[in-house]
Coordinates of C-alpha atoms (C1' of nucleotides) in Angstrom, one line a residue:
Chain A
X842 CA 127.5 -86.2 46.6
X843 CA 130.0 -83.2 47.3
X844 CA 129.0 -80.4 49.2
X845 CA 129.1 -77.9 45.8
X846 CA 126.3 -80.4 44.5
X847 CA 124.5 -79.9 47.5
X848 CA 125.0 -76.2 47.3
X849 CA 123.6 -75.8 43.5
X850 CA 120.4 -77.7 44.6
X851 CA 119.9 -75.6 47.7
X852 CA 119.9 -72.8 45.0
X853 CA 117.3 -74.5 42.5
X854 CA 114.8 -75.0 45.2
X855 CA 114.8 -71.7 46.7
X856 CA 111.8 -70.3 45.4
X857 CA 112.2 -66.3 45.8
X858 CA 115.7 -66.1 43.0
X859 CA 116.1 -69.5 42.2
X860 CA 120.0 -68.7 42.6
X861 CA 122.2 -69.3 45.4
X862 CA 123.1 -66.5 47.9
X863 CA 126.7 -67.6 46.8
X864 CA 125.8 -66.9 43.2
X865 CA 123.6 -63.7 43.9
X866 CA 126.9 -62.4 45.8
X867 CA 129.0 -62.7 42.6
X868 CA 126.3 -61.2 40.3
X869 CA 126.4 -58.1 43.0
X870 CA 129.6 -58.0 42.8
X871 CA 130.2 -57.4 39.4
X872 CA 127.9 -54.3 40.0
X873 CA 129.6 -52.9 42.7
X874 CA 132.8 -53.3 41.5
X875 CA 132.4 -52.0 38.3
X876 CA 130.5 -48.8 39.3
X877 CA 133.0 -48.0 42.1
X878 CA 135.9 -50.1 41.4
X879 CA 138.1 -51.8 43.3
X880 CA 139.0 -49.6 46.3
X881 CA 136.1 -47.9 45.8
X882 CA 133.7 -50.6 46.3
X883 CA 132.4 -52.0 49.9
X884 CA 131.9 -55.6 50.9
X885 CA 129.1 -54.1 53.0
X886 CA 127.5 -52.8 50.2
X887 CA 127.8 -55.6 48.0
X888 CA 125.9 -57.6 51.1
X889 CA 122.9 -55.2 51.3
X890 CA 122.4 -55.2 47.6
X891 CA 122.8 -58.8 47.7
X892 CA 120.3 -59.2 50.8
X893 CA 122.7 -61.6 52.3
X894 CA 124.6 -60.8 55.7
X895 CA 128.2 -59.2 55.5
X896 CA 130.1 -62.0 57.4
X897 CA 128.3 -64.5 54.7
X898 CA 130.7 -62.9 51.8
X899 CA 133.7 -63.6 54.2
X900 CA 132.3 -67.2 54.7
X901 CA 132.4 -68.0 51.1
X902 CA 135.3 -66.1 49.9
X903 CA 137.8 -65.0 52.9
X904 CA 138.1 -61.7 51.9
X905 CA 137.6 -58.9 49.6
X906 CA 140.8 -59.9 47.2
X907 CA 139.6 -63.2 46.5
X908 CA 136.0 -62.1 46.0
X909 CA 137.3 -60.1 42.8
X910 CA 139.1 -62.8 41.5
X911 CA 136.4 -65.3 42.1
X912 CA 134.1 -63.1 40.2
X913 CA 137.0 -62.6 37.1
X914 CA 137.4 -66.0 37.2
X915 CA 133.8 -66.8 36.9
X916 CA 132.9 -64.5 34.2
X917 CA 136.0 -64.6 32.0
X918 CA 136.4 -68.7 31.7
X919 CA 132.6 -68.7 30.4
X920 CA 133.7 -65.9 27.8
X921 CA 136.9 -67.1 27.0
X922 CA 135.6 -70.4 26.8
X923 CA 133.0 -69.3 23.7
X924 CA 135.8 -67.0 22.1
X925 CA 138.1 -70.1 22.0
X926 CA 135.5 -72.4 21.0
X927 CA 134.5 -69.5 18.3
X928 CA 138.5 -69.5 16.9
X929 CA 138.4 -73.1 16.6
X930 CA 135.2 -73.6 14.8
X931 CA 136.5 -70.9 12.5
X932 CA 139.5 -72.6 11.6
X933 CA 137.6 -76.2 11.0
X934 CA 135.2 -74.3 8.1
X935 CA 136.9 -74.7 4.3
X936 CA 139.7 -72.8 4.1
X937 CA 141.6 -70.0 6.7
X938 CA 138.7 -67.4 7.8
X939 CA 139.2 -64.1 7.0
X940 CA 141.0 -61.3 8.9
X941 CA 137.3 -59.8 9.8
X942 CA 136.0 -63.0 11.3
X943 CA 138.8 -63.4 13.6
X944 CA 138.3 -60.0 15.1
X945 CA 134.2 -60.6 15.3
X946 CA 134.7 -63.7 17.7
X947 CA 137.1 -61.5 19.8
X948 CA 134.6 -59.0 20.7
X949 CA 131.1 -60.5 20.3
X950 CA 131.3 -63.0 23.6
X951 CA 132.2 -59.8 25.7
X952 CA 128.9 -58.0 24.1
X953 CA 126.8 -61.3 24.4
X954 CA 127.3 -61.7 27.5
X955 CA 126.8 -58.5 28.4
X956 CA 122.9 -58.4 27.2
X957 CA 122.4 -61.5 28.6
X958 CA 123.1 -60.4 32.5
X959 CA 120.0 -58.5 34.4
X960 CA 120.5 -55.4 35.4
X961 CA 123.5 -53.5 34.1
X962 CA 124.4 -55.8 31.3
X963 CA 128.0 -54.0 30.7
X964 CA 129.1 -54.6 34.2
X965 CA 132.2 -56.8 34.1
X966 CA 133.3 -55.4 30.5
X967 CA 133.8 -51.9 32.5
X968 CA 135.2 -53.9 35.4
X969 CA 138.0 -55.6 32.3
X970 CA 138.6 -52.6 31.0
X971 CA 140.2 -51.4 34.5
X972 CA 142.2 -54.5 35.1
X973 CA 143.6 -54.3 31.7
X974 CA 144.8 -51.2 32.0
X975 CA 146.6 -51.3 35.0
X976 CA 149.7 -51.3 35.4
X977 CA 149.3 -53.0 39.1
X978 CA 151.3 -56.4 40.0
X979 CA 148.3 -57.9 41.4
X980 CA 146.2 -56.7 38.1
X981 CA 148.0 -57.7 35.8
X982 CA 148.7 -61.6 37.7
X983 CA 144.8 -61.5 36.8
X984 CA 145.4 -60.2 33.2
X985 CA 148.0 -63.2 33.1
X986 CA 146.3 -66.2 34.5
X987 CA 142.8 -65.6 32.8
X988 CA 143.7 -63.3 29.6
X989 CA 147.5 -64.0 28.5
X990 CA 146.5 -68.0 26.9
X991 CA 143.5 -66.4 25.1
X992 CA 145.6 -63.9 23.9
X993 CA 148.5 -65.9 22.8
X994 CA 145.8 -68.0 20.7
X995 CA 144.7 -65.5 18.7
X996 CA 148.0 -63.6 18.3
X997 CA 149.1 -67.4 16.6
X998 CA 145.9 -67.3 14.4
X999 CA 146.7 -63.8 13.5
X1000 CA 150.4 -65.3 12.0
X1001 CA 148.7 -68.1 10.6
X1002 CA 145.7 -66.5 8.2
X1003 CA 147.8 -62.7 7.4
X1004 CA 150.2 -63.4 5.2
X1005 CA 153.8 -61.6 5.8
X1006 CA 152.2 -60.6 10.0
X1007 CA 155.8 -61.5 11.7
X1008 CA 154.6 -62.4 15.4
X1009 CA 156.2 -59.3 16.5
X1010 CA 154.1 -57.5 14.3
X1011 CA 151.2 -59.6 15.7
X1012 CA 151.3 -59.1 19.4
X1013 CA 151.3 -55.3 18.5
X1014 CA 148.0 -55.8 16.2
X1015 CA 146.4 -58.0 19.2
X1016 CA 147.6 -55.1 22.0
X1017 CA 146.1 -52.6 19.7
X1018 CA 143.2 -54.3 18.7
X1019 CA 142.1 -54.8 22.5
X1020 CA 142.9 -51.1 22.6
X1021 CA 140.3 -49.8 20.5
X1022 CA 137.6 -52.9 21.9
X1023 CA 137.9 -50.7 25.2
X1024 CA 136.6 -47.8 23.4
X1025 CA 133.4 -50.3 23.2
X1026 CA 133.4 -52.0 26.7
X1027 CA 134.2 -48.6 28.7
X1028 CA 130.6 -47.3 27.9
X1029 CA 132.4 -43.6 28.7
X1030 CA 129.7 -42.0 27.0
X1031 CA 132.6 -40.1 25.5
X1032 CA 131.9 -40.4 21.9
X1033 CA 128.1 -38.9 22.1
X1034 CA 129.5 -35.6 23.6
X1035 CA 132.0 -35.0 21.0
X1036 CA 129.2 -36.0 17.9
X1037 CA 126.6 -34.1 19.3
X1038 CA 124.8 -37.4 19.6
X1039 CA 125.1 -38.9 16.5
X1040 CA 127.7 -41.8 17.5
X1041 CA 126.4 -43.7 20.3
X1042 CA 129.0 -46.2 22.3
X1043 CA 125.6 -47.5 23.8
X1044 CA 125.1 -49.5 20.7
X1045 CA 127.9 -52.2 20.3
X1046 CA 126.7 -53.6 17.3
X1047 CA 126.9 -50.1 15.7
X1048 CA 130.6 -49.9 17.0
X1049 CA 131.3 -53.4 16.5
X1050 CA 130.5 -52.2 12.6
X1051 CA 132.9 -49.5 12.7
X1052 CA 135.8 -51.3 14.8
X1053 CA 136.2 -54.3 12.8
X1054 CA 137.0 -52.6 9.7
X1055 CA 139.5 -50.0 11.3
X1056 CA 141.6 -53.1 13.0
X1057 CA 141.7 -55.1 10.2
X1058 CA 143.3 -52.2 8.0
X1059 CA 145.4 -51.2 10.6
X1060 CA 146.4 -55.1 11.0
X1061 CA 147.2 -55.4 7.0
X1062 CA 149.7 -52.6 7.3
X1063 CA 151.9 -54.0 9.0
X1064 CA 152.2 -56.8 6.2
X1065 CA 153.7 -53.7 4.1
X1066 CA 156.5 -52.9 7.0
X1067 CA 159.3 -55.1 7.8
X1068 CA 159.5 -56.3 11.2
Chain B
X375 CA 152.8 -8.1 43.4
X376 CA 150.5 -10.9 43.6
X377 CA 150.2 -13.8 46.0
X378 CA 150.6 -16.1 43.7
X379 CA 153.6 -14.4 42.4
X380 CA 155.0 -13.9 46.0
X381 CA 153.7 -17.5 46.2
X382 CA 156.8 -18.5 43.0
X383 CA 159.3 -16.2 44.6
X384 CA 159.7 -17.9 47.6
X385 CA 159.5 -21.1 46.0
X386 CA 162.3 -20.2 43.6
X387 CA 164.6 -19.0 46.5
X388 CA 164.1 -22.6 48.3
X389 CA 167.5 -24.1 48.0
X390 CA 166.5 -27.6 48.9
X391 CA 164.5 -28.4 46.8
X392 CA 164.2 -25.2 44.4
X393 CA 160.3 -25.9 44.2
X394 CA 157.6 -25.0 46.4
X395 CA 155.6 -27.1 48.7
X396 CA 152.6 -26.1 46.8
X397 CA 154.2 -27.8 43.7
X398 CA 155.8 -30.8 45.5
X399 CA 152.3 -31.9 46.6
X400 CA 151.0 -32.0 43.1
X401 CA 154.3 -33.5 41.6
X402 CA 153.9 -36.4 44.4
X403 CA 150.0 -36.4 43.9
X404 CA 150.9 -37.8 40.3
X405 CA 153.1 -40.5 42.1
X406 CA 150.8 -41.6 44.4
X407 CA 147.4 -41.5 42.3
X408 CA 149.1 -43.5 39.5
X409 CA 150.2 -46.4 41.6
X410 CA 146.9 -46.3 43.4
X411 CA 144.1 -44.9 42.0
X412 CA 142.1 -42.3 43.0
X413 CA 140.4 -44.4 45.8
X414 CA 143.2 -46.2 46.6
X415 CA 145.4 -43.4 47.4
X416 CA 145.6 -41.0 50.8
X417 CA 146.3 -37.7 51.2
X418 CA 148.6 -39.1 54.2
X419 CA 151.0 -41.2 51.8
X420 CA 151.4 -38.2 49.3
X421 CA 152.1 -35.8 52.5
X422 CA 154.3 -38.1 54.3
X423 CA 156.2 -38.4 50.8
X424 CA 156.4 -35.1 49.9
X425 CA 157.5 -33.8 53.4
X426 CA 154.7 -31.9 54.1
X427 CA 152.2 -32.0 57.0
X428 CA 149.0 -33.6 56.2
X429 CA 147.1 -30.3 57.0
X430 CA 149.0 -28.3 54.6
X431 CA 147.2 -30.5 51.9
X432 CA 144.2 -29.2 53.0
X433 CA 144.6 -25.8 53.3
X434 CA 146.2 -25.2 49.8
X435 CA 143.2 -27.7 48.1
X436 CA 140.6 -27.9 50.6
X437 CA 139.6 -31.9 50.2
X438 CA 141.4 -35.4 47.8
X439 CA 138.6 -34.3 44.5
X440 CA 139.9 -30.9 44.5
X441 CA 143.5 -31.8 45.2
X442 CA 143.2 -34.3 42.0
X443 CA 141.1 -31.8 39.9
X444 CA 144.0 -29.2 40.4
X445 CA 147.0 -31.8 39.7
X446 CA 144.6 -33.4 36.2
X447 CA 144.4 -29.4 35.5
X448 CA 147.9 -28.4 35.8
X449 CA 149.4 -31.2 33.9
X450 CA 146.2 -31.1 31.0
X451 CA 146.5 -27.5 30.5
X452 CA 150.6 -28.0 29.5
X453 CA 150.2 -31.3 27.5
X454 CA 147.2 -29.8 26.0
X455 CA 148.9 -26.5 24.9
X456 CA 151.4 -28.1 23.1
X457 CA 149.0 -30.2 21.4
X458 CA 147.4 -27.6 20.2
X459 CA 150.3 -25.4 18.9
X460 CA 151.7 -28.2 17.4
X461 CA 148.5 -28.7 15.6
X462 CA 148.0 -25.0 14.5
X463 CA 151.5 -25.0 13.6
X464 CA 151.1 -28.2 11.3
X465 CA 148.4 -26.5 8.9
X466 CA 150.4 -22.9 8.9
X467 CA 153.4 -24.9 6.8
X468 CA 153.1 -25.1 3.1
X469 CA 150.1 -27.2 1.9
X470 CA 148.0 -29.7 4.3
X471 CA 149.7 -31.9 7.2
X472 CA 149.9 -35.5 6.5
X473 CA 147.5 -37.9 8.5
X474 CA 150.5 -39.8 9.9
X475 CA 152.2 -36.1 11.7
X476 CA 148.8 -35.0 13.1
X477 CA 148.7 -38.6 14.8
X478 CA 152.0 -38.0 16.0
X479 CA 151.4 -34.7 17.3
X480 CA 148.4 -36.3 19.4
X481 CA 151.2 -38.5 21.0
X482 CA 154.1 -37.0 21.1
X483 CA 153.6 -34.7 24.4
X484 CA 152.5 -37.2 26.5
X485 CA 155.8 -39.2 25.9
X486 CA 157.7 -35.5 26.5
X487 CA 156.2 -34.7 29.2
X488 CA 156.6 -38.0 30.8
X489 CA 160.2 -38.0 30.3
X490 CA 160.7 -34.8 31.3
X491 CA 159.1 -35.4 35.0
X492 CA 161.6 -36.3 37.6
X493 CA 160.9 -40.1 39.0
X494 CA 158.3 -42.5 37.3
X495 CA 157.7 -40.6 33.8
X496 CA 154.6 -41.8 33.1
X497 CA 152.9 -41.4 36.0
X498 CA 150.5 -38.6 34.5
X499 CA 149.9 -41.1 32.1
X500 CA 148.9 -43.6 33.9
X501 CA 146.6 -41.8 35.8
X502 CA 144.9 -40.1 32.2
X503 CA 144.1 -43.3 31.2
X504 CA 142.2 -44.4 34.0
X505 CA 140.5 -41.5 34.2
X506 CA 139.4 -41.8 29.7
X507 CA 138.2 -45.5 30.5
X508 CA 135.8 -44.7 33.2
X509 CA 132.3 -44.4 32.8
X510 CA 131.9 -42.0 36.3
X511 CA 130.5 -39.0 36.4
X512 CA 133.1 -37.3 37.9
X513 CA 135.5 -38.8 35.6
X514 CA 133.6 -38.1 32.5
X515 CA 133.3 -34.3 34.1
X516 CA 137.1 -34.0 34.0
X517 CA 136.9 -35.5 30.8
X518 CA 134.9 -33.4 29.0
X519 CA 136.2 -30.2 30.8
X520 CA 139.9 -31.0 30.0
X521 CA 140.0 -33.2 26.9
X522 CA 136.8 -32.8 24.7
X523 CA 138.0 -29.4 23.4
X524 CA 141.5 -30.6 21.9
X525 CA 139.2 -33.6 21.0
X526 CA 137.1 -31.4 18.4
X527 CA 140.1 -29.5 17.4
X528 CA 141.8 -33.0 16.2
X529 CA 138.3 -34.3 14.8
X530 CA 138.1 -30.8 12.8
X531 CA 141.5 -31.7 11.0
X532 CA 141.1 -35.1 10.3
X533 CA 137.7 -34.1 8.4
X534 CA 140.0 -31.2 6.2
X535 CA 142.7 -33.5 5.7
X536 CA 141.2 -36.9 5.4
X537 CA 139.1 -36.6 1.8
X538 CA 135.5 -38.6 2.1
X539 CA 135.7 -38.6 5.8
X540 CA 133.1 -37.6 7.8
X541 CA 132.5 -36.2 10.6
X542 CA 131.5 -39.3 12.0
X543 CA 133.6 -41.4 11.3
X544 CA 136.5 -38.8 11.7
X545 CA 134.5 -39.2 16.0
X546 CA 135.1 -42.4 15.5
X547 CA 138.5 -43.0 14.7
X548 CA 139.8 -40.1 17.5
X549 CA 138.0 -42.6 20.3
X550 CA 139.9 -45.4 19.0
X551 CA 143.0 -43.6 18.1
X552 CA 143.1 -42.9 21.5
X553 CA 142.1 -46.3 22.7
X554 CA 145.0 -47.7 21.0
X555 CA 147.5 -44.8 22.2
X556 CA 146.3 -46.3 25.4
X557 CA 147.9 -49.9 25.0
X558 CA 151.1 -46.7 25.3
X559 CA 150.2 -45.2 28.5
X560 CA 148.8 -47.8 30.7
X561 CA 152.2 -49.3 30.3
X562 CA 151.1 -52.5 31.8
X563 CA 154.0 -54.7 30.8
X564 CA 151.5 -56.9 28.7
X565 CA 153.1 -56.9 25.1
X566 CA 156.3 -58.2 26.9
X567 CA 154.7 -60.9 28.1
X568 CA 153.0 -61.9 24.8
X569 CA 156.1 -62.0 23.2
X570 CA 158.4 -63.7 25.3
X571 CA 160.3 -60.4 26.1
X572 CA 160.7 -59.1 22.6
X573 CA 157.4 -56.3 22.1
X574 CA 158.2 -53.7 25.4
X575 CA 155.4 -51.0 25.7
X576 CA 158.3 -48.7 27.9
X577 CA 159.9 -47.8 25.0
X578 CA 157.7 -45.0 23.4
X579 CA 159.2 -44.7 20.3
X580 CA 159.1 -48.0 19.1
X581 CA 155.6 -47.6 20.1
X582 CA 154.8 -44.7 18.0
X583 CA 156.4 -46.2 14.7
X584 CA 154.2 -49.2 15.3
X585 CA 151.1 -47.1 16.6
X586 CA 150.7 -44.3 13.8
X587 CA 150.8 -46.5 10.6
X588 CA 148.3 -48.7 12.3
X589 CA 145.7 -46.4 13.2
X590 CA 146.2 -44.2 9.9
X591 CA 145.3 -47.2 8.2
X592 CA 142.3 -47.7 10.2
X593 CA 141.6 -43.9 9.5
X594 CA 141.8 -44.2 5.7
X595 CA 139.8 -47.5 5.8
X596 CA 136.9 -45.2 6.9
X597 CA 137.0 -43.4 3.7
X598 CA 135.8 -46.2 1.4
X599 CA 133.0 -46.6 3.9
X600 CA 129.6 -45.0 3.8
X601 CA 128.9 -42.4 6.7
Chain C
dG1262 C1' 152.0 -20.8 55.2
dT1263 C1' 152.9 -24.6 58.0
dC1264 C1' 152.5 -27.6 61.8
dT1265 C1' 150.4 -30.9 65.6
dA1266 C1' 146.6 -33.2 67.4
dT1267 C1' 142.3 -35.2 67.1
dA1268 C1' 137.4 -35.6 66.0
dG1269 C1' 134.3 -38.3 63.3
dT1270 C1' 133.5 -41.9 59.9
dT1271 C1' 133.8 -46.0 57.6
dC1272 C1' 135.7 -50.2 56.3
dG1273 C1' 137.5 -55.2 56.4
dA1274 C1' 137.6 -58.9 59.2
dT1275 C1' 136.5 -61.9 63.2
dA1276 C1' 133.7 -64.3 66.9
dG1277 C1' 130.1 -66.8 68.2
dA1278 C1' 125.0 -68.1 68.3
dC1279 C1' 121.7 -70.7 65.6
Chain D
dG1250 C1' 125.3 -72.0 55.6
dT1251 C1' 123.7 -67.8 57.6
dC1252 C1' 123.1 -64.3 60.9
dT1253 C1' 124.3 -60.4 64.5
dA1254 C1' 127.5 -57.8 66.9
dT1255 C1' 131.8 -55.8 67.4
dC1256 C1' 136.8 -54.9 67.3
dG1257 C1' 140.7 -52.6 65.4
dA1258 C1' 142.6 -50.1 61.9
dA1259 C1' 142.6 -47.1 58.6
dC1260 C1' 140.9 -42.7 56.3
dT1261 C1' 139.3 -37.5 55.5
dA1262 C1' 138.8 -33.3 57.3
dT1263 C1' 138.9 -29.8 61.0
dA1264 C1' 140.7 -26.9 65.0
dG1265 C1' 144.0 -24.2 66.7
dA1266 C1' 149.0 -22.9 67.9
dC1267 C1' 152.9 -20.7 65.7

DNA sequence: GTCTATAGTTCGATAGAC
DNA sequence: GTCTATCGAACTATAGAC
């Protein structure tokens, strides 16, 4: 039995969280980290919150880099692991899937998991959004090793099921499509204070309604340009 | 004769640098937050750059939020203006603008004004988007104090020029306009590595002939839609 | 307006007991 | 695996001379 076996039955028997104080540290994490980012955020504070001692966090994960990437790592294999399960099923149904599907199974894992978390359920989209748009070396290594073979997927079924999309023309549509999705995942609040209220980026199956429709247009005109 | 007048004068008549240390401070403040963050950055690096003494900092910006308040103003309040003329100036020509030049006139003085700066162009950028994608208070305060204004103005005309769109949805496709004019500023290098080299977000006008059919598509999509 | 010097805080990381 | 205690290295901001 391997000491990780040992460590995940530890966690079942204790009583108080059933979860480990290595799992509890991760799920703090994503908290911290997106509410203060990176810099921002403290290892201390991620210990109290946790109820764990400080020099515990260094214990399991050396130091404050490699607790951020152990949490990315964590949170975007399980989501990238339904997104790429979600393409393929697509693709094994009768006949190509439409241009609309494709783009639901990019952006419901990200909301999915985000209701299912306690606490703030929108925690590591927020914390995405700012790796993603950094222009950083060490950010975008992250982008690369846990984002770019998602990404490359669906920019191939993009060329596959939209007839005349060069893969130029794809990678553009897959960068912009992401684009907008951060209007969804940065929870800014933004879009209530210029509608008076009336749109609500609170709501993602509201914006999820109004996103997939504007990518997909925006996708099919590029079919009309050369490139 | 005012101060701030005196203030110009001098910094005018400085031969080194023809630019006063007030203004060297916010120029290297740009610098420094974009390849940082607002956290990640200190007031010693942009001093030590700038070649001026830490002190000095304080005395012409009191503390680091009111030193980046004052750099997000000076640079918003340019950018901005433009916007904004180039907007007014659009609906004064004979008949109403075309969706596709009021996009461009949304994106066009950021890549000016980021060519125009001395050093990394884009810093301002850079530092703009991290500021939109943040769900902060602060942030969102700078935000809506800076942005939201030109943000109705542009909603306003795509309602007058867009037929069947409504306001709504005309609040809806501004946030993801911008989200997708995003995938421009963060220049993270991403789209080259999707595409094996051949997609490079640095260029801006390549960008823009991709970016502005793609979201005016999205735009006019909106139209067959209720709301 | 500009500088030097430093006070006062807070953070990441380590050492060592249990 | 978990804790307490602490070191050393930053950082922001202030005080005071010029």
């Amino acid at each position: 039995m391997t000491l990780e076996t040992l460590r995940k039955r530890k966690a079942i028997s204790n009583a108080s969280t059933s979860e480990s104080r290595y799992d509890a540290i991760l799920d703090m994490s994503e908290q911290v980290f997106a509410n203060s980012g990176y810099k921002g955020a403290t290892i201390r504070e991620i210990a109290e919150r946790a109820g764990v001692a400080q020099g515990l966090i260094h214990y399991h994960f050396r130091n404050k880099e490699e607790l951020f990437e152990a949490m990315v790592a964590r949170r975007s294999k399980s989501i990238n692991g339904q997104r790429m399960h979600l393409l393929r099923a697509l693709f094994e149904e009768n006949g190509p899937p439409s241009l609309e599907r494709i783009m639901e199974g990019l952006f419901r894992p990200t909301i999915e998991a985000g209701l299912s978390q306690a606490g703030d359920g929108g925690a590591f989209a927020r914390i995405l959004v700012s790796i993603a748009n950094s222009a950083g070396e060490w950010e975008q290594g992250l982008t690369a090793k846990y984002y770019d073979p998602m990404g490359q997927e669906y920019i191939s079924a993009l060329v596959k099921i939209v007839p005349g999309l060069s893969r130029e023309n794809a990678v553009w549509a897959y960068m912009f499509a992401i684009g907008v999705g951060m209007t969804m995942m940065a929870k800014t609040g933004r879009p209530r204070r210029l509608s008076n209220g009336i749109c609500d980026d609170g709501d993602a199956e509201v914006m999820l309604a109004k996103i997939i429709p504007f990518i997909s247009a925006g996708v099919r005109s590029f079919t009309k340009q050369p490139n």
